[in-house]
mmCIF file with all atom_site columns, C-alpha atoms in Angstrom:
data_model
loop_
_atom_site.group_PDB
_atom_site.id
_atom_site.type_symbol
_atom_site.label_atom_id
_atom_site.label_alt_id
_atom_site.label_comp_id
_atom_site.label_asym_id
_atom_site.label_entity_id
_atom_site.label_seq_id
_atom_site.pdbx_PDB_ins_code
_atom_site.Cartn_x
_atom_site.Cartn_y
_atom_site.Cartn_z
_atom_site.occupancy
_atom_site.B_iso_or_equiv
_atom_site.pdbx_formal_charge
_atom_site.auth_seq_id
_atom_site.auth_comp_id
_atom_site.auth_asym_id
_atom_site.auth_atom_id
_atom_site.pdbx_PDB_model_num
ATOM 1   C CA . MET A 1 1   ? 140.262 54.766 100.498 1.00 0.00 ? 1   MET A CA 1
ATOM 2   C CA . ASN A 1 2   ? 137.597 53.851 102.378 1.00 0.00 ? 2   ASN A CA 1
ATOM 3   C CA . PHE A 1 3   ? 133.875 54.620 100.813 1.00 0.00 ? 3   PHE A CA 1
ATOM 4   C CA . GLN A 1 4   ? 132.995 56.016 104.396 1.00 0.00 ? 4   GLN A CA 1
ATOM 5   C CA . LYS A 1 5   ? 135.884 59.117 104.041 1.00 0.00 ? 5   LYS A CA 1
ATOM 6   C CA . LEU A 1 6   ? 135.045 59.317 100.411 1.00 0.00 ? 6   LEU A CA 1
ATOM 7   C CA . ILE A 1 7   ? 131.679 59.851 101.356 1.00 0.00 ? 7   ILE A CA 1
ATOM 8   C CA . ALA A 1 8   ? 132.625 62.498 104.205 1.00 0.00 ? 8   ALA A CA 1
ATOM 9   C CA . ILE A 1 9   ? 135.113 64.379 101.281 1.00 0.00 ? 9   ILE A CA 1
ATOM 10  C CA . LEU A 1 10  ? 132.740 65.165 98.654  1.00 0.00 ? 10  LEU A CA 1
ATOM 11  C CA . THR A 1 11  ? 129.936 65.764 101.229 1.00 0.00 ? 11  THR A CA 1
ATOM 12  C CA . LYS A 1 12  ? 131.778 68.005 103.797 1.00 0.00 ? 12  LYS A CA 1
ATOM 13  C CA . SER A 1 13  ? 129.475 70.334 104.457 1.00 0.00 ? 13  SER A CA 1
ATOM 14  C CA . GLU A 1 14  ? 128.814 74.078 106.528 1.00 0.00 ? 14  GLU A CA 1
ATOM 15  C CA . ASP A 1 15  ? 125.834 74.616 105.237 1.00 0.00 ? 15  ASP A CA 1
ATOM 16  C CA . ARG A 1 16  ? 122.639 74.443 108.582 1.00 0.00 ? 16  ARG A CA 1
ATOM 17  C CA . LEU A 1 17  ? 120.795 72.116 106.607 1.00 0.00 ? 17  LEU A CA 1
ATOM 18  C CA . PHE A 1 18  ? 120.412 69.466 109.178 1.00 0.00 ? 18  PHE A CA 1
ATOM 19  C CA . ASP A 1 19  ? 121.506 71.264 112.404 1.00 0.00 ? 19  ASP A CA 1
ATOM 20  C CA . ASP A 1 20  ? 118.580 70.349 114.611 1.00 0.00 ? 20  ASP A CA 1
ATOM 21  C CA . ILE A 1 21  ? 118.752 66.185 113.923 1.00 0.00 ? 21  ILE A CA 1
ATOM 22  C CA . VAL A 1 22  ? 121.049 64.547 116.577 1.00 0.00 ? 22  VAL A CA 1
ATOM 23  C CA . GLY A 1 23  ? 122.860 61.529 115.016 1.00 0.00 ? 23  GLY A CA 1
ATOM 24  C CA . TYR A 1 24  ? 121.824 60.338 111.104 1.00 0.00 ? 24  TYR A CA 1
ATOM 25  C CA . ASP A 1 25  ? 125.265 61.305 109.907 1.00 0.00 ? 25  ASP A CA 1
ATOM 26  C CA . HIS A 1 26  ? 125.327 58.914 107.424 1.00 0.00 ? 26  HIS A CA 1
ATOM 27  C CA . ILE A 1 27  ? 121.552 59.830 106.804 1.00 0.00 ? 27  ILE A CA 1
ATOM 28  C CA . LYS A 1 28  ? 122.433 63.360 106.063 1.00 0.00 ? 28  LYS A CA 1
ATOM 29  C CA . LYS A 1 29  ? 125.511 62.695 103.986 1.00 0.00 ? 29  LYS A CA 1
ATOM 30  C CA . LEU A 1 30  ? 123.261 60.576 101.518 1.00 0.00 ? 30  LEU A CA 1
ATOM 31  C CA . PHE A 1 31  ? 121.073 63.946 101.149 1.00 0.00 ? 31  PHE A CA 1
ATOM 32  C CA . ARG A 1 32  ? 123.689 66.456 100.488 1.00 0.00 ? 32  ARG A CA 1
ATOM 33  C CA . MET A 1 33  ? 125.161 63.709 97.268  1.00 0.00 ? 33  MET A CA 1
ATOM 34  C CA . VAL A 1 34  ? 121.696 63.601 96.173  1.00 0.00 ? 34  VAL A CA 1
ATOM 35  C CA . LEU A 1 35  ? 121.193 67.345 96.495  1.00 0.00 ? 35  LEU A CA 1
ATOM 36  C CA . GLN A 1 36  ? 124.770 68.383 94.597  1.00 0.00 ? 36  GLN A CA 1
ATOM 37  C CA . SER A 1 37  ? 123.427 65.901 91.819  1.00 0.00 ? 37  SER A CA 1
ATOM 38  C CA . ASP A 1 38  ? 121.674 66.755 88.712  1.00 0.00 ? 38  ASP A CA 1
ATOM 39  C CA . SER A 1 39  ? 119.666 63.649 88.683  1.00 0.00 ? 39  SER A CA 1
ATOM 40  C CA . THR A 1 40  ? 116.250 62.932 90.087  1.00 0.00 ? 40  THR A CA 1
ATOM 41  C CA . THR A 1 41  ? 116.534 60.384 92.893  1.00 0.00 ? 41  THR A CA 1
ATOM 42  C CA . HIS A 1 42  ? 113.874 58.552 95.563  1.00 0.00 ? 42  HIS A CA 1
ATOM 43  C CA . ILE A 1 43  ? 114.672 59.143 98.926  1.00 0.00 ? 43  ILE A CA 1
ATOM 44  C CA . LEU A 1 44  ? 112.376 57.183 101.226 1.00 0.00 ? 44  LEU A CA 1
ATOM 45  C CA . LEU A 1 45  ? 112.832 57.136 105.306 1.00 0.00 ? 45  LEU A CA 1
ATOM 46  C CA . THR A 1 46  ? 111.982 54.452 107.378 1.00 0.00 ? 46  THR A CA 1
ATOM 47  C CA . GLY A 1 47  ? 111.422 53.960 110.966 1.00 0.00 ? 47  GLY A CA 1
ATOM 48  C CA . PRO A 1 48  ? 110.226 54.675 114.354 1.00 0.00 ? 48  PRO A CA 1
ATOM 49  C CA . PRO A 1 49  ? 107.848 57.568 115.664 1.00 0.00 ? 49  PRO A CA 1
ATOM 50  C CA . ALA A 1 50  ? 110.278 60.308 116.907 1.00 0.00 ? 50  ALA A CA 1
ATOM 51  C CA . SER A 1 51  ? 113.677 58.881 114.924 1.00 0.00 ? 51  SER A CA 1
ATOM 52  C CA . ALA A 1 52  ? 113.997 62.686 112.963 1.00 0.00 ? 52  ALA A CA 1
ATOM 53  C CA . LYS A 1 53  ? 112.279 61.518 109.870 1.00 0.00 ? 53  LYS A CA 1
ATOM 54  C CA . THR A 1 54  ? 109.450 64.507 109.740 1.00 0.00 ? 54  THR A CA 1
ATOM 55  C CA . MET A 1 55  ? 112.430 66.597 111.133 1.00 0.00 ? 55  MET A CA 1
ATOM 56  C CA . PHE A 1 56  ? 114.579 65.518 107.932 1.00 0.00 ? 56  PHE A CA 1
ATOM 57  C CA . LEU A 1 57  ? 111.849 66.723 105.638 1.00 0.00 ? 57  LEU A CA 1
ATOM 58  C CA . THR A 1 58  ? 111.273 69.848 107.118 1.00 0.00 ? 58  THR A CA 1
ATOM 59  C CA . SER A 1 59  ? 114.953 70.761 107.162 1.00 0.00 ? 59  SER A CA 1
ATOM 60  C CA . LEU A 1 60  ? 114.788 70.408 103.155 1.00 0.00 ? 60  LEU A CA 1
ATOM 61  C CA . LEU A 1 61  ? 111.126 72.283 103.243 1.00 0.00 ? 61  LEU A CA 1
ATOM 62  C CA . GLN A 1 62  ? 113.223 75.305 104.708 1.00 0.00 ? 62  GLN A CA 1
ATOM 63  C CA . HIS A 1 63  ? 116.771 75.324 102.785 1.00 0.00 ? 63  HIS A CA 1
ATOM 64  C CA . LEU A 1 64  ? 116.045 74.402 99.222  1.00 0.00 ? 64  LEU A CA 1
ATOM 65  C CA . LYS A 1 65  ? 114.696 75.616 96.580  1.00 0.00 ? 65  LYS A CA 1
ATOM 66  C CA . ARG A 1 66  ? 110.970 74.785 94.910  1.00 0.00 ? 66  ARG A CA 1
ATOM 67  C CA . PRO A 1 67  ? 110.564 72.288 97.350  1.00 0.00 ? 67  PRO A CA 1
ATOM 68  C CA . TYR A 1 68  ? 106.537 71.180 97.807  1.00 0.00 ? 68  TYR A CA 1
ATOM 69  C CA . PHE A 1 69  ? 105.799 69.475 101.705 1.00 0.00 ? 69  PHE A CA 1
ATOM 70  C CA . VAL A 1 70  ? 102.427 67.635 101.946 1.00 0.00 ? 70  VAL A CA 1
ATOM 71  C CA . ASP A 1 71  ? 101.131 65.192 104.334 1.00 0.00 ? 71  ASP A CA 1
ATOM 72  C CA . GLY A 1 72  ? 100.027 61.984 103.304 1.00 0.00 ? 72  GLY A CA 1
ATOM 73  C CA . GLY A 1 73  ? 96.629  61.684 105.571 1.00 0.00 ? 73  GLY A CA 1
ATOM 74  C CA . ASN A 1 74  ? 95.765  65.113 104.227 1.00 0.00 ? 74  ASN A CA 1
ATOM 75  C CA . THR A 1 75  ? 96.550  64.469 100.429 1.00 0.00 ? 75  THR A CA 1
ATOM 76  C CA . THR A 1 76  ? 94.628  63.799 97.505  1.00 0.00 ? 76  THR A CA 1
ATOM 77  C CA . LYS A 1 77  ? 95.534  62.164 94.027  1.00 0.00 ? 77  LYS A CA 1
ATOM 78  C CA . ALA A 1 78  ? 93.721  65.499 92.626  1.00 0.00 ? 78  ALA A CA 1
ATOM 79  C CA . GLY A 1 79  ? 95.367  67.866 94.489  1.00 0.00 ? 79  GLY A CA 1
ATOM 80  C CA . MET A 1 80  ? 98.888  66.404 94.457  1.00 0.00 ? 80  MET A CA 1
ATOM 81  C CA . ILE A 1 81  ? 98.361  66.865 89.998  1.00 0.00 ? 81  ILE A CA 1
ATOM 82  C CA . GLU A 1 82  ? 97.105  70.024 90.243  1.00 0.00 ? 82  GLU A CA 1
ATOM 83  C CA . TYR A 1 83  ? 99.919  70.855 91.868  1.00 0.00 ? 83  TYR A CA 1
ATOM 84  C CA . LEU A 1 84  ? 102.200 69.342 90.430  1.00 0.00 ? 84  LEU A CA 1
ATOM 85  C CA . PHE A 1 85  ? 101.166 71.283 87.471  1.00 0.00 ? 85  PHE A CA 1
ATOM 86  C CA . GLU A 1 86  ? 100.604 74.817 88.267  1.00 0.00 ? 86  GLU A CA 1
ATOM 87  C CA . ASN A 1 87  ? 104.166 74.894 90.156  1.00 0.00 ? 87  ASN A CA 1
ATOM 88  C CA . GLN A 1 88  ? 106.397 72.105 88.912  1.00 0.00 ? 88  GLN A CA 1
ATOM 89  C CA . PRO A 1 89  ? 108.595 71.201 91.894  1.00 0.00 ? 89  PRO A CA 1
ATOM 90  C CA . ARG A 1 90  ? 111.955 70.263 91.985  1.00 0.00 ? 90  ARG A CA 1
ATOM 91  C CA . TYR A 1 91  ? 111.562 68.266 94.971  1.00 0.00 ? 91  TYR A CA 1
ATOM 92  C CA . LEU A 1 92  ? 108.756 66.178 96.760  1.00 0.00 ? 92  LEU A CA 1
ATOM 93  C CA . LEU A 1 93  ? 108.164 65.613 100.646 1.00 0.00 ? 93  LEU A CA 1
ATOM 94  C CA . VAL A 1 94  ? 105.973 63.277 101.524 1.00 0.00 ? 94  VAL A CA 1
ATOM 95  C CA . ASP A 1 95  ? 105.495 63.025 105.288 1.00 0.00 ? 95  ASP A CA 1
ATOM 96  C CA . GLU A 1 96  ? 103.768 59.730 106.293 1.00 0.00 ? 96  GLU A CA 1
ATOM 97  C CA . ILE A 1 97  ? 103.441 58.639 102.512 1.00 0.00 ? 97  ILE A CA 1
ATOM 98  C CA . ASP A 1 98  ? 101.882 55.245 103.944 1.00 0.00 ? 98  ASP A CA 1
ATOM 99  C CA . LYS A 1 99  ? 98.984  57.153 104.936 1.00 0.00 ? 99  LYS A CA 1
ATOM 100 C CA . LEU A 1 100 ? 98.717  57.556 101.103 1.00 0.00 ? 100 LEU A CA 1
ATOM 101 C CA . PRO A 1 101 ? 95.640  55.424 99.534  1.00 0.00 ? 101 PRO A CA 1
ATOM 102 C CA . PRO A 1 102 ? 96.885  53.364 96.946  1.00 0.00 ? 102 PRO A CA 1
ATOM 103 C CA . LYS A 1 103 ? 94.546  54.692 94.548  1.00 0.00 ? 103 LYS A CA 1
ATOM 104 C CA . HIS A 1 104 ? 96.384  57.991 95.646  1.00 0.00 ? 104 HIS A CA 1
ATOM 105 C CA . GLN A 1 105 ? 99.665  56.274 95.143  1.00 0.00 ? 105 GLN A CA 1
ATOM 106 C CA . THR A 1 106 ? 99.513  56.113 91.050  1.00 0.00 ? 106 THR A CA 1
ATOM 107 C CA . LEU A 1 107 ? 100.834 59.167 90.714  1.00 0.00 ? 107 LEU A CA 1
ATOM 108 C CA . LEU A 1 108 ? 104.006 59.244 92.798  1.00 0.00 ? 108 LEU A CA 1
ATOM 109 C CA . LEU A 1 109 ? 104.599 55.535 90.863  1.00 0.00 ? 109 LEU A CA 1
ATOM 110 C CA . ASN A 1 110 ? 104.453 57.812 87.402  1.00 0.00 ? 110 ASN A CA 1
ATOM 111 C CA . LEU A 1 111 ? 105.959 61.312 88.376  1.00 0.00 ? 111 LEU A CA 1
ATOM 112 C CA . MET A 1 112 ? 108.957 58.909 89.878  1.00 0.00 ? 112 MET A CA 1
ATOM 113 C CA . GLU A 1 113 ? 109.283 56.415 87.175  1.00 0.00 ? 113 GLU A CA 1
ATOM 114 C CA . THR A 1 114 ? 108.755 58.176 83.782  1.00 0.00 ? 114 THR A CA 1
ATOM 115 C CA . GLY A 1 115 ? 109.552 61.515 85.469  1.00 0.00 ? 115 GLY A CA 1
ATOM 116 C CA . ILE A 1 116 ? 105.590 62.011 83.252  1.00 0.00 ? 116 ILE A CA 1
ATOM 117 C CA . VAL A 1 117 ? 102.351 63.871 85.140  1.00 0.00 ? 117 VAL A CA 1
ATOM 118 C CA . SER A 1 118 ? 98.785  63.368 83.681  1.00 0.00 ? 118 SER A CA 1
ATOM 119 C CA . GLU A 1 119 ? 95.507  63.623 83.847  1.00 0.00 ? 119 GLU A CA 1
ATOM 120 C CA . THR A 1 120 ? 92.946  62.902 81.528  1.00 0.00 ? 120 THR A CA 1
ATOM 121 C CA . LYS A 1 121 ? 88.922  63.576 82.634  1.00 0.00 ? 121 LYS A CA 1
ATOM 122 C CA . TYR A 1 122 ? 86.042  64.784 80.525  1.00 0.00 ? 122 TYR A CA 1
ATOM 123 C CA . GLY A 1 123 ? 86.463  67.519 77.974  1.00 0.00 ? 123 GLY A CA 1
ATOM 124 C CA . LYS A 1 124 ? 90.500  68.335 79.764  1.00 0.00 ? 124 LYS A CA 1
ATOM 125 C CA . THR A 1 125 ? 93.807  66.445 79.133  1.00 0.00 ? 125 THR A CA 1
ATOM 126 C CA . ARG A 1 126 ? 97.011  67.612 80.273  1.00 0.00 ? 126 ARG A CA 1
ATOM 127 C CA . GLU A 1 127 ? 100.663 66.778 80.758  1.00 0.00 ? 127 GLU A CA 1
ATOM 128 C CA . ALA A 1 128 ? 103.582 67.623 82.171  1.00 0.00 ? 128 ALA A CA 1
ATOM 129 C CA . LYS A 1 129 ? 107.506 66.420 82.503  1.00 0.00 ? 129 LYS A CA 1
ATOM 130 C CA . LEU A 1 130 ? 108.737 67.146 85.610  1.00 0.00 ? 130 LEU A CA 1
ATOM 131 C CA . LYS A 1 131 ? 112.273 66.622 87.392  1.00 0.00 ? 131 LYS A CA 1
ATOM 132 C CA . THR A 1 132 ? 111.033 66.430 90.741  1.00 0.00 ? 132 THR A CA 1
ATOM 133 C CA . SER A 1 133 ? 113.287 63.842 93.112  1.00 0.00 ? 133 SER A CA 1
ATOM 134 C CA . VAL A 1 134 ? 110.686 61.803 96.151  1.00 0.00 ? 134 VAL A CA 1
ATOM 135 C CA . PHE A 1 135 ? 111.703 62.308 99.543  1.00 0.00 ? 135 PHE A CA 1
ATOM 136 C CA . ALA A 1 136 ? 109.058 60.893 101.382 1.00 0.00 ? 136 ALA A CA 1
ATOM 137 C CA . ALA A 1 137 ? 109.437 59.491 104.987 1.00 0.00 ? 137 ALA A CA 1
ATOM 138 C CA . CYS A 1 138 ? 106.982 56.429 107.282 1.00 0.00 ? 138 CYS A CA 1
ATOM 139 C CA . ASN A 1 139 ? 106.378 54.520 110.462 1.00 0.00 ? 139 ASN A CA 1
ATOM 140 C CA . ASN A 1 140 ? 106.067 51.758 107.854 1.00 0.00 ? 140 ASN A CA 1
ATOM 141 C CA . ALA A 1 141 ? 106.148 50.785 104.029 1.00 0.00 ? 141 ALA A CA 1
ATOM 142 C CA . ILE A 1 142 ? 103.959 47.579 104.885 1.00 0.00 ? 142 ILE A CA 1
ATOM 143 C CA . LYS A 1 143 ? 100.972 49.892 103.952 1.00 0.00 ? 143 LYS A CA 1
ATOM 144 C CA . LEU A 1 144 ? 102.832 51.247 99.853  1.00 0.00 ? 144 LEU A CA 1
ATOM 145 C CA . THR A 1 145 ? 102.690 49.355 96.349  1.00 0.00 ? 145 THR A CA 1
ATOM 146 C CA . SER A 1 146 ? 105.283 46.774 95.796  1.00 0.00 ? 146 SER A CA 1
ATOM 147 C CA . PRO A 1 147 ? 105.364 49.172 92.721  1.00 0.00 ? 147 PRO A CA 1
ATOM 148 C CA . LEU A 1 148 ? 105.919 52.084 94.905  1.00 0.00 ? 148 LEU A CA 1
ATOM 149 C CA . LEU A 1 149 ? 108.305 50.930 97.181  1.00 0.00 ? 149 LEU A CA 1
ATOM 150 C CA . SER A 1 150 ? 110.212 49.543 94.430  1.00 0.00 ? 150 SER A CA 1
ATOM 151 C CA . ARG A 1 151 ? 111.386 53.151 93.240  1.00 0.00 ? 151 ARG A CA 1
ATOM 152 C CA . PHE A 1 152 ? 112.594 54.618 95.925  1.00 0.00 ? 152 PHE A CA 1
ATOM 153 C CA . PHE A 1 153 ? 115.997 53.727 98.544  1.00 0.00 ? 153 PHE A CA 1
ATOM 154 C CA . VAL A 1 154 ? 114.801 52.506 101.602 1.00 0.00 ? 154 VAL A CA 1
ATOM 155 C CA . VAL A 1 155 ? 116.259 53.953 104.645 1.00 0.00 ? 155 VAL A CA 1
ATOM 156 C CA . GLU A 1 156 ? 115.418 52.702 107.354 1.00 0.00 ? 156 GLU A CA 1
ATOM 157 C CA . PHE A 1 157 ? 115.693 54.552 110.843 1.00 0.00 ? 157 PHE A CA 1
ATOM 158 C CA . ALA A 1 158 ? 116.749 52.708 114.066 1.00 0.00 ? 158 ALA A CA 1
ATOM 159 C CA . PRO A 1 159 ? 115.156 54.706 117.399 1.00 0.00 ? 159 PRO A CA 1
ATOM 160 C CA . TYR A 1 160 ? 117.035 57.853 119.108 1.00 0.00 ? 160 TYR A CA 1
ATOM 161 C CA . ALA A 1 161 ? 118.774 56.868 123.053 1.00 0.00 ? 161 ALA A CA 1
ATOM 162 C CA . TYR A 1 162 ? 117.792 58.819 125.616 1.00 0.00 ? 162 TYR A CA 1
ATOM 163 C CA . HIS A 1 163 ? 120.250 60.788 126.004 1.00 0.00 ? 163 HIS A CA 1
ATOM 164 C CA . GLN A 1 164 ? 120.215 61.493 122.372 1.00 0.00 ? 164 GLN A CA 1
ATOM 165 C CA . PHE A 1 165 ? 116.049 62.649 122.866 1.00 0.00 ? 165 PHE A CA 1
ATOM 166 C CA . TYR A 1 166 ? 117.468 64.929 124.960 1.00 0.00 ? 166 TYR A CA 1
ATOM 167 C CA . GLU A 1 167 ? 120.405 66.911 123.037 1.00 0.00 ? 167 GLU A CA 1
ATOM 168 C CA . ILE A 1 168 ? 117.750 67.339 120.633 1.00 0.00 ? 168 ILE A CA 1
ATOM 169 C CA . THR A 1 169 ? 114.769 68.596 122.806 1.00 0.00 ? 169 THR A CA 1
ATOM 170 C CA . LEU A 1 170 ? 117.740 71.156 124.196 1.00 0.00 ? 170 LEU A CA 1
ATOM 171 C CA . ARG A 1 171 ? 118.753 71.927 120.175 1.00 0.00 ? 171 ARG A CA 1
ATOM 172 C CA . LEU A 1 172 ? 115.130 72.902 119.460 1.00 0.00 ? 172 LEU A CA 1
ATOM 173 C CA . LEU A 1 173 ? 114.413 74.667 122.866 1.00 0.00 ? 173 LEU A CA 1
ATOM 174 C CA . VAL A 1 174 ? 117.259 76.655 121.421 1.00 0.00 ? 174 VAL A CA 1
ATOM 175 C CA . ASN A 1 175 ? 116.986 77.057 118.616 1.00 0.00 ? 175 ASN A CA 1
ATOM 176 C CA . GLN A 1 176 ? 113.390 77.677 116.929 1.00 0.00 ? 176 GLN A CA 1
ATOM 177 C CA . GLU A 1 177 ? 112.271 78.821 120.922 1.00 0.00 ? 177 GLU A CA 1
ATOM 178 C CA . LYS A 1 178 ? 115.091 80.784 121.019 1.00 0.00 ? 178 LYS A CA 1
ATOM 179 C CA . ILE A 1 179 ? 115.114 79.666 124.851 1.00 0.00 ? 179 ILE A CA 1
ATOM 180 C CA . ALA A 1 180 ? 118.629 80.789 126.370 1.00 0.00 ? 180 ALA A CA 1
ATOM 181 C CA . PRO A 1 181 ? 120.291 77.630 126.453 1.00 0.00 ? 181 PRO A CA 1
ATOM 182 C CA . ASN A 1 182 ? 121.006 78.636 130.550 1.00 0.00 ? 182 ASN A CA 1
ATOM 183 C CA . ASP A 1 183 ? 117.760 78.220 131.236 1.00 0.00 ? 183 ASP A CA 1
ATOM 184 C CA . CYS A 1 184 ? 117.256 75.455 129.802 1.00 0.00 ? 184 CYS A CA 1
#
């Protein structure tokens, strides 16, 4: 039995987790395998704009228990630390992780490497051991620090072809905007 058939058998699913995403079946299978596992796994989705990376993250946000979604361009280390301590999410979803300044990336590095989140400030010290998987997306991983990048399983996306993009648009109009299929 080859590896592809084994993955197909292990990951058959009737859920609606990635219904709006066209193609990328191997990535859907990867996520399903990771989500069935009890271990922490870190996945970085990288590729051109409009290739469904954010759609993967938002689908996970809608279907997982205890997720936390952040936009790397509008997130501070202090804000993330506070949320992690208060809510201890099982899944941290970081869109546009390449927009996160390098000094803020150290928080993710420590979380992914050890599961520990710590904060030491004058008059305030705290530490927590978390079981958090990090799923992130970016257009180009070159702005990530090498140590952080090394903690991810990197998945490269190919751009959509026109017919795939057309199918995605129709699915979104029908499923999310509730437009009748005959009106599209």
